[in-house]
Amino acid sequence: MSLLRAFSDFFFPRYCCMCERRLAVAEEEFCSKCLRTLNRIEYEGGEVHGVIERLFWGRIPIVRATSMFQYEGEQTRRILHNIKYFDRPEAAVVLARVFALEQAGTDFFDGIDMIIPLPLAKQKRRKRGYNQCDYIARGLSLQTGIPVVDDVAIRAVNNPTQTHLDHEQRKENVKGIFQLVNPGKIADRHVLIVDDVITTGSTLLSFAEEIAKAPGVSISVFSLAFAGQMVKAALP
Ligand SMILES: [Zn+2]
């Protein structure tokens, strides 16, 4: 395997998804230095309620929420762009596996029955050729053995870009864009919904609110990156 890889790397060099240095034979998508130095968000677990979890309080039956790393600067932007726009979704599998491996000593995956990737609108999926969230879900599943379920909800509307909207406008913009089509599948279950990046959380919240229509469902949230502010606020 590694001989074949060495041979192939000689003719078709592979580059780190984060720093663009050439990868060694044993490295997958990221060089070992980038994987080590990527600015992790520490999931503390137990009774510690993080900033990301608070975005969902009072809106959905949230159990736990975290992201793998803080979105800041050119290198983290490059990771997400490579995953989303430049046809390197396998990098999402690698990161999700590393995240799941690192949670081995925490309660993050405790009691979770299934993993649900945030759906893309059909039109967008066709254009891009893949949904990056499917790859994140697959990476988590490979490491934890928790199954991925992708047929419980659809994205009914391809919402316009959110970039120039403020927080309130974003919430309005994504209202009702998802539709729960298979509530029986998740009734009374604990589901983990996954996205690539949380900015204000409005898209994910809109999806989670739709998922929450299934009776007895409880919800946890994971994203690769968090673009909001990690302020350590006191509990209300
Ligand atoms: Zn690197």
PDB file of C-alpha atoms and ligand atoms in Angstrom:
ATOM      1  CA  MET A   1       0.000   0.000   0.000  1.00  0.00           C
ATOM      2  CA  SER A   2       2.663   2.530   1.025  1.00  0.00           C
ATOM      3  CA  LEU A   3       4.866   1.576  -1.924  1.00  0.00           C
ATOM      4  CA  LEU A   4       1.976   2.206  -4.236  1.00  0.00           C
ATOM      5  CA  ARG A   5       1.263   5.483  -2.440  1.00  0.00           C
ATOM      6  CA  ALA A   6       4.940   6.518  -2.658  1.00  0.00           C
ATOM      7  CA  PHE A   7       4.884   5.776  -6.349  1.00  0.00           C
ATOM      8  CA  SER A   8       1.677   7.692  -6.909  1.00  0.00           C
ATOM      9  CA  ASP A   9       2.841  10.625  -4.721  1.00  0.00           C
ATOM     10  CA  PHE A  10       5.952  10.915  -6.850  1.00  0.00           C
ATOM     11  CA  PHE A  11       3.910  11.582  -9.962  1.00  0.00           C
ATOM     12  CA  PHE A  12       0.842  13.153  -8.338  1.00  0.00           C
ATOM     13  CA  PRO A  13       1.962  14.973  -5.203  1.00  0.00           C
ATOM     14  CA  ARG A  14      -0.693  15.577  -2.574  1.00  0.00           C
ATOM     15  CA  TYR A  15      -0.826  18.776  -0.536  1.00  0.00           C
ATOM     16  CA  CYS A  16      -1.978  19.649   2.974  1.00  0.00           C
ATOM     17  CA  CYS A  17      -5.536  20.992   3.028  1.00  0.00           C
ATOM     18  CA  MET A  18      -4.482  23.646   5.543  1.00  0.00           C
ATOM     19  CA  CYS A  19      -0.901  24.816   4.829  1.00  0.00           C
ATOM     20  CA  GLU A  20      -0.460  23.502   1.266  1.00  0.00           C
ATOM     21  CA  ARG A  21       2.828  21.779   2.064  1.00  0.00           C
ATOM     22  CA  ARG A  22       3.485  18.508   0.295  1.00  0.00           C
ATOM     23  CA  LEU A  23       2.159  15.519   2.240  1.00  0.00           C
ATOM     24  CA  ALA A  24       4.313  12.616   3.385  1.00  0.00           C
ATOM     25  CA  VAL A  25       3.317   9.104   2.300  1.00  0.00           C
ATOM     26  CA  ALA A  26       1.615   8.294   5.608  1.00  0.00           C
ATOM     27  CA  GLU A  27      -0.329  11.576   5.829  1.00  0.00           C
ATOM     28  CA  GLU A  28      -3.971  11.895   4.768  1.00  0.00           C
ATOM     29  CA  GLU A  29      -5.303  15.281   3.617  1.00  0.00           C
ATOM     30  CA  PHE A  30      -3.437  17.150   6.401  1.00  0.00           C
ATOM     31  CA  CYS A  31       0.204  17.257   7.438  1.00  0.00           C
ATOM     32  CA  SER A  32       0.780  16.078  10.983  1.00  0.00           C
ATOM     33  CA  LYS A  33       1.853  19.562  12.104  1.00  0.00           C
ATOM     34  CA  CYS A  34      -1.437  21.142  10.997  1.00  0.00           C
ATOM     35  CA  LEU A  35      -3.503  18.418  12.642  1.00  0.00           C
ATOM     36  CA  ARG A  36      -1.569  19.012  15.841  1.00  0.00           C
ATOM     37  CA  THR A  37      -1.741  22.803  15.798  1.00  0.00           C
ATOM     38  CA  LEU A  38      -5.322  23.275  14.518  1.00  0.00           C
ATOM     39  CA  ASN A  39      -6.933  25.518  17.145  1.00  0.00           C
ATOM     40  CA  ARG A  40      -9.278  23.074  18.841  1.00  0.00           C
ATOM     41  CA  ILE A  41     -12.327  24.081  20.807  1.00  0.00           C
ATOM     42  CA  GLU A  42     -12.242  22.048  23.940  1.00  0.00           C
ATOM     43  CA  TYR A  43     -15.445  20.160  24.668  1.00  0.00           C
ATOM     44  CA  GLU A  44     -15.564  20.008  28.411  1.00  0.00           C
ATOM     45  CA  GLY A  45     -18.604  17.817  28.778  1.00  0.00           C
ATOM     46  CA  GLY A  46     -20.717  16.906  31.765  1.00  0.00           C
ATOM     47  CA  GLU A  47     -22.351  19.920  33.350  1.00  0.00           C
ATOM     48  CA  VAL A  48     -20.249  22.507  31.553  1.00  0.00           C
ATOM     49  CA  HIS A  49     -22.489  24.301  29.057  1.00  0.00           C
ATOM     50  CA  GLY A  50     -20.471  25.815  26.261  1.00  0.00           C
ATOM     51  CA  VAL A  51     -21.044  28.906  24.171  1.00  0.00           C
ATOM     52  CA  ILE A  52     -22.171  26.852  21.173  1.00  0.00           C
ATOM     53  CA  GLU A  53     -24.771  24.935  23.163  1.00  0.00           C
ATOM     54  CA  ARG A  54     -26.257  28.221  24.374  1.00  0.00           C
ATOM     55  CA  LEU A  55     -27.161  29.216  20.801  1.00  0.00           C
ATOM     56  CA  PHE A  56     -29.845  26.517  20.962  1.00  0.00           C
ATOM     57  CA  TRP A  57     -31.144  26.955  24.493  1.00  0.00           C
ATOM     58  CA  GLY A  58     -34.861  27.455  24.797  1.00  0.00           C
ATOM     59  CA  ARG A  59     -35.383  26.753  21.099  1.00  0.00           C
ATOM     60  CA  ILE A  60     -34.915  22.999  20.755  1.00  0.00           C
ATOM     61  CA  PRO A  61     -34.444  20.032  23.114  1.00  0.00           C
ATOM     62  CA  ILE A  62     -30.641  20.433  22.991  1.00  0.00           C
ATOM     63  CA  VAL A  63     -28.480  17.920  24.819  1.00  0.00           C
ATOM     64  CA  ARG A  64     -24.905  18.797  23.780  1.00  0.00           C
ATOM     65  CA  ALA A  65     -23.270  20.999  21.150  1.00  0.00           C
ATOM     66  CA  THR A  66     -19.705  21.652  20.156  1.00  0.00           C
ATOM     67  CA  SER A  67     -17.393  22.365  17.240  1.00  0.00           C
ATOM     68  CA  MET A  68     -13.963  20.954  16.509  1.00  0.00           C
ATOM     69  CA  PHE A  69     -12.017  24.168  15.892  1.00  0.00           C
ATOM     70  CA  GLN A  70     -12.278  27.939  15.863  1.00  0.00           C
ATOM     71  CA  TYR A  71     -12.701  29.503  12.427  1.00  0.00           C
ATOM     72  CA  GLU A  72     -10.148  32.295  12.291  1.00  0.00           C
ATOM     73  CA  GLY A  73      -7.550  33.326   9.788  1.00  0.00           C
ATOM     74  CA  GLU A  74      -6.478  32.208   6.363  1.00  0.00           C
ATOM     75  CA  GLN A  75      -5.646  28.585   7.156  1.00  0.00           C
ATOM     76  CA  THR A  76      -8.961  27.611   8.697  1.00  0.00           C
ATOM     77  CA  ARG A  77     -10.752  29.435   5.886  1.00  0.00           C
ATOM     78  CA  ARG A  78      -8.730  27.379   3.417  1.00  0.00           C
ATOM     79  CA  ILE A  79      -9.774  24.109   5.081  1.00  0.00           C
ATOM     80  CA  LEU A  80     -13.469  24.921   4.743  1.00  0.00           C
ATOM     81  CA  HIS A  81     -13.153  26.216   1.203  1.00  0.00           C
ATOM     82  CA  ASN A  82     -11.231  23.124   0.139  1.00  0.00           C
ATOM     83  CA  ILE A  83     -13.892  20.899   1.668  1.00  0.00           C
ATOM     84  CA  LYS A  84     -16.823  22.851   0.295  1.00  0.00           C
ATOM     85  CA  TYR A  85     -15.794  24.316  -3.029  1.00  0.00           C
ATOM     86  CA  PHE A  86     -12.548  22.725  -4.172  1.00  0.00           C
ATOM     87  CA  ASP A  87     -13.541  19.094  -4.273  1.00  0.00           C
ATOM     88  CA  ARG A  88     -11.701  17.886  -1.194  1.00  0.00           C
ATOM     89  CA  PRO A  89     -14.573  16.548   0.953  1.00  0.00           C
ATOM     90  CA  GLU A  90     -12.382  13.633   2.095  1.00  0.00           C
ATOM     91  CA  ALA A  91     -10.623  16.177   4.318  1.00  0.00           C
ATOM     92  CA  ALA A  92     -13.908  16.435   6.253  1.00  0.00           C
ATOM     93  CA  VAL A  93     -13.833  12.682   6.869  1.00  0.00           C
ATOM     94  CA  VAL A  94     -10.297  12.926   8.255  1.00  0.00           C
ATOM     95  CA  LEU A  95     -11.155  15.823  10.584  1.00  0.00           C
ATOM     96  CA  ALA A  96     -14.368  14.217  11.812  1.00  0.00           C
ATOM     97  CA  ARG A  97     -12.503  10.989  12.597  1.00  0.00           C
ATOM     98  CA  VAL A  98      -9.833  12.889  14.519  1.00  0.00           C
ATOM     99  CA  PHE A  99     -12.530  14.754  16.462  1.00  0.00           C
ATOM    100  CA  ALA A 100     -14.386  11.533  17.341  1.00  0.00           C
ATOM    101  CA  LEU A 101     -11.150   9.863  18.387  1.00  0.00           C
ATOM    102  CA  GLU A 102     -10.296  12.787  20.655  1.00  0.00           C
ATOM    103  CA  GLN A 103     -13.714  12.553  22.364  1.00  0.00           C
ATOM    104  CA  ALA A 104     -13.072   9.006  23.533  1.00  0.00           C
ATOM    105  CA  GLY A 105     -12.755  10.154  27.147  1.00  0.00           C
ATOM    106  CA  THR A 106     -15.744  12.540  27.120  1.00  0.00           C
ATOM    107  CA  ASP A 107     -19.512  12.052  27.110  1.00  0.00           C
ATOM    108  CA  PHE A 108     -20.029  13.782  23.754  1.00  0.00           C
ATOM    109  CA  PHE A 109     -21.300  10.733  21.850  1.00  0.00           C
ATOM    110  CA  ASP A 110     -23.057   9.086  24.819  1.00  0.00           C
ATOM    111  CA  GLY A 111     -26.579   7.926  24.007  1.00  0.00           C
ATOM    112  CA  ILE A 112     -26.580   9.247  20.428  1.00  0.00           C
ATOM    113  CA  ASP A 113     -28.617   6.925  18.188  1.00  0.00           C
ATOM    114  CA  MET A 114     -27.925   8.415  14.776  1.00  0.00           C
ATOM    115  CA  ILE A 115     -26.065  11.114  12.893  1.00  0.00           C
ATOM    116  CA  ILE A 116     -27.946  13.434  10.516  1.00  0.00           C
ATOM    117  CA  PRO A 117     -26.035  15.604   8.015  1.00  0.00           C
ATOM    118  CA  LEU A 118     -27.542  19.014   7.264  1.00  0.00           C
ATOM    119  CA  PRO A 119     -29.149  18.566   3.836  1.00  0.00           C
ATOM    120  CA  LEU A 120     -28.230  20.649   0.808  1.00  0.00           C
ATOM    121  CA  ALA A 121     -30.863  21.779  -1.672  1.00  0.00           C
ATOM    122  CA  LYS A 122     -31.082  19.387  -4.624  1.00  0.00           C
ATOM    123  CA  GLN A 123     -30.000  22.047  -7.068  1.00  0.00           C
ATOM    124  CA  LYS A 124     -26.902  22.961  -5.083  1.00  0.00           C
ATOM    125  CA  ARG A 125     -25.981  19.350  -4.541  1.00  0.00           C
ATOM    126  CA  ARG A 126     -26.160  18.677  -8.253  1.00  0.00           C
ATOM    127  CA  LYS A 127     -23.940  21.656  -8.971  1.00  0.00           C
ATOM    128  CA  ARG A 128     -21.332  20.813  -6.317  1.00  0.00           C
ATOM    129  CA  GLY A 129     -21.575  17.054  -6.829  1.00  0.00           C
ATOM    130  CA  TYR A 130     -21.635  16.286  -3.108  1.00  0.00           C
ATOM    131  CA  ASN A 131     -22.811  17.480   0.273  1.00  0.00           C
ATOM    132  CA  GLN A 132     -19.825  18.196   2.503  1.00  0.00           C
ATOM    133  CA  CYS A 133     -21.944  17.423   5.600  1.00  0.00           C
ATOM    134  CA  ASP A 134     -22.368  13.823   4.391  1.00  0.00           C
ATOM    135  CA  TYR A 135     -18.591  13.457   4.632  1.00  0.00           C
ATOM    136  CA  ILE A 136     -18.449  14.909   8.142  1.00  0.00           C
ATOM    137  CA  ALA A 137     -21.206  12.494   9.203  1.00  0.00           C
ATOM    138  CA  ARG A 138     -19.365   9.585   7.587  1.00  0.00           C
ATOM    139  CA  GLY A 139     -16.129  10.416   9.430  1.00  0.00           C
ATOM    140  CA  LEU A 140     -17.934  10.512  12.791  1.00  0.00           C
ATOM    141  CA  SER A 141     -19.711   7.270  11.965  1.00  0.00           C
ATOM    142  CA  LEU A 142     -16.527   5.446  10.936  1.00  0.00           C
ATOM    143  CA  GLN A 143     -14.966   6.234  14.283  1.00  0.00           C
ATOM    144  CA  THR A 144     -17.974   5.771  16.593  1.00  0.00           C
ATOM    145  CA  GLY A 145     -20.061   3.131  14.793  1.00  0.00           C
ATOM    146  CA  ILE A 146     -23.156   5.348  15.110  1.00  0.00           C
ATOM    147  CA  PRO A 147     -25.193   5.088  11.886  1.00  0.00           C
ATOM    148  CA  VAL A 148     -25.783   8.001   9.493  1.00  0.00           C
ATOM    149  CA  VAL A 149     -29.392   8.696   8.525  1.00  0.00           C
ATOM    150  CA  ASP A 150     -29.993  11.117   5.668  1.00  0.00           C
ATOM    151  CA  ASP A 151     -33.628  10.648   4.703  1.00  0.00           C
ATOM    152  CA  VAL A 152     -35.526  12.188   7.605  1.00  0.00           C
ATOM    153  CA  ALA A 153     -35.604  15.763   6.311  1.00  0.00           C
ATOM    154  CA  ILE A 154     -35.050  17.689   3.097  1.00  0.00           C
ATOM    155  CA  ARG A 155     -34.021  21.195   2.250  1.00  0.00           C
ATOM    156  CA  ALA A 156     -37.077  22.512   0.488  1.00  0.00           C
ATOM    157  CA  VAL A 157     -35.755  25.944  -0.408  1.00  0.00           C
ATOM    158  CA  ASN A 158     -32.321  26.965  -1.541  1.00  0.00           C
ATOM    159  CA  ASN A 159     -31.956  30.072   0.577  1.00  0.00           C
ATOM    160  CA  PRO A 160     -30.020  33.016  -0.845  1.00  0.00           C
ATOM    161  CA  THR A 161     -26.624  33.891   0.540  1.00  0.00           C
ATOM    162  CA  GLN A 162     -26.479  35.008   4.165  1.00  0.00           C
ATOM    163  CA  THR A 163     -23.237  36.923   3.963  1.00  0.00           C
ATOM    164  CA  HIS A 164     -24.633  40.445   4.023  1.00  0.00           C
ATOM    165  CA  LEU A 165     -27.434  39.878   6.495  1.00  0.00           C
ATOM    166  CA  ASP A 166     -27.436  40.675  10.180  1.00  0.00           C
ATOM    167  CA  HIS A 167     -28.408  38.148  12.844  1.00  0.00           C
ATOM    168  CA  GLU A 168     -32.161  38.880  12.781  1.00  0.00           C
ATOM    169  CA  GLN A 169     -32.310  38.906   8.976  1.00  0.00           C
ATOM    170  CA  ARG A 170     -30.459  35.595   8.861  1.00  0.00           C
ATOM    171  CA  LYS A 171     -33.026  34.003  11.141  1.00  0.00           C
ATOM    172  CA  GLU A 172     -35.842  35.261   8.931  1.00  0.00           C
ATOM    173  CA  ASN A 173     -34.006  34.188   5.772  1.00  0.00           C
ATOM    174  CA  VAL A 174     -33.782  30.518   6.762  1.00  0.00           C
ATOM    175  CA  LYS A 175     -37.245  30.116   8.299  1.00  0.00           C
ATOM    176  CA  GLY A 176     -39.058  27.094   6.908  1.00  0.00           C
ATOM    177  CA  ILE A 177     -36.357  26.056   4.434  1.00  0.00           C
ATOM    178  CA  PHE A 178     -36.268  22.499   5.803  1.00  0.00           C
ATOM    179  CA  GLN A 179     -39.014  19.926   5.862  1.00  0.00           C
ATOM    180  CA  LEU A 180     -39.246  16.889   8.099  1.00  0.00           C
ATOM    181  CA  VAL A 181     -40.396  14.003   5.888  1.00  0.00           C
ATOM    182  CA  ASN A 182     -39.766  10.955   8.056  1.00  0.00           C
ATOM    183  CA  PRO A 183     -40.569  11.822  11.701  1.00  0.00           C
ATOM    184  CA  GLY A 184     -41.208   8.179  12.691  1.00  0.00           C
ATOM    185  CA  LYS A 185     -37.573   7.325  12.141  1.00  0.00           C
ATOM    186  CA  ILE A 186     -36.310   9.703  14.830  1.00  0.00           C
ATOM    187  CA  ALA A 187     -39.198   9.729  17.320  1.00  0.00           C
ATOM    188  CA  ASP A 188     -37.917   9.200  20.886  1.00  0.00           C
ATOM    189  CA  ARG A 189     -34.334   9.079  19.605  1.00  0.00           C
ATOM    190  CA  HIS A 190     -31.258  11.169  20.341  1.00  0.00           C
ATOM    191  CA  VAL A 191     -29.880  12.519  17.065  1.00  0.00           C
ATOM    192  CA  LEU A 192     -26.642  14.348  16.299  1.00  0.00           C
ATOM    193  CA  ILE A 193     -27.031  16.909  13.529  1.00  0.00           C
ATOM    194  CA  VAL A 194     -23.864  18.025  11.747  1.00  0.00           C
ATOM    195  CA  ASP A 195     -22.803  21.035   9.701  1.00  0.00           C
ATOM    196  CA  ASP A 196     -19.473  22.331   8.404  1.00  0.00           C
ATOM    197  CA  VAL A 197     -19.449  25.740  10.095  1.00  0.00           C
ATOM    198  CA  ILE A 198     -21.598  27.553  12.652  1.00  0.00           C
ATOM    199  CA  THR A 199     -21.613  31.318  12.242  1.00  0.00           C
ATOM    200  CA  THR A 200     -24.721  32.632  13.991  1.00  0.00           C
ATOM    201  CA  GLY A 201     -26.244  29.161  14.128  1.00  0.00           C
ATOM    202  CA  SER A 202     -29.383  30.341  12.308  1.00  0.00           C
ATOM    203  CA  THR A 203     -29.360  27.704   9.533  1.00  0.00           C
ATOM    204  CA  LEU A 204     -28.620  24.881  11.926  1.00  0.00           C
ATOM    205  CA  LEU A 205     -31.265  26.173  14.321  1.00  0.00           C
ATOM    206  CA  SER A 206     -33.857  26.264  11.550  1.00  0.00           C
ATOM    207  CA  PHE A 207     -32.994  22.649  10.709  1.00  0.00           C
ATOM    208  CA  ALA A 208     -33.012  21.603  14.353  1.00  0.00           C
ATOM    209  CA  GLU A 209     -36.433  23.217  14.891  1.00  0.00           C
ATOM    210  CA  GLU A 210     -37.798  21.105  12.046  1.00  0.00           C
ATOM    211  CA  ILE A 211     -36.171  17.942  13.459  1.00  0.00           C
ATOM    212  CA  ALA A 212     -37.643  18.815  16.861  1.00  0.00           C
ATOM    213  CA  LYS A 213     -41.161  18.352  15.435  1.00  0.00           C
ATOM    214  CA  ALA A 214     -40.653  14.589  15.756  1.00  0.00           C
ATOM    215  CA  PRO A 215     -42.218  13.456  19.044  1.00  0.00           C
ATOM    216  CA  GLY A 216     -39.797  12.741  21.874  1.00  0.00           C
ATOM    217  CA  VAL A 217     -36.663  13.520  19.878  1.00  0.00           C
ATOM    218  CA  SER A 218     -33.567  14.971  21.582  1.00  0.00           C
ATOM    219  CA  ILE A 219     -30.849  16.755  19.681  1.00  0.00           C
ATOM    220  CA  SER A 220     -27.104  17.258  19.858  1.00  0.00           C
ATOM    221  CA  VAL A 221     -25.107  19.396  17.453  1.00  0.00           C
ATOM    222  CA  PHE A 222     -21.636  19.191  15.938  1.00  0.00           C
ATOM    223  CA  SER A 223     -19.839  21.350  13.396  1.00  0.00           C
ATOM    224  CA  LEU A 224     -16.262  21.230  12.211  1.00  0.00           C
ATOM    225  CA  ALA A 225     -15.756  24.958  12.701  1.00  0.00           C
ATOM    226  CA  PHE A 226     -17.222  27.679  14.875  1.00  0.00           C
ATOM    227  CA  ALA A 227     -17.013  31.240  13.525  1.00  0.00           C
ATOM    228  CA  GLY A 228     -18.678  32.945  16.481  1.00  0.00           C
ATOM    229  CA  GLN A 229     -17.023  34.389  19.542  1.00  0.00           C
ATOM    230  CA  MET A 230     -15.864  32.019  22.246  1.00  0.00           C
ATOM    231  CA  VAL A 231     -16.678  34.268  25.164  1.00  0.00           C
ATOM    232  CA  LYS A 232     -16.665  32.639  28.553  1.00  0.00           C
ATOM    233  CA  ALA A 233     -19.902  33.926  29.964  1.00  0.00           C
ATOM    234  CA  ALA A 234     -21.299  33.058  33.359  1.00  0.00           C
ATOM    235  CA  LEU A 235     -24.337  30.817  33.438  1.00  0.00           C
ATOM    236  CA  PRO A 236     -27.599  32.771  33.709  1.00  0.00           C
TER     237      PRO A 236
HETATM  238 ZN    ZN B   1      -0.214  21.394   6.863  1.00  0.00          ZN
END
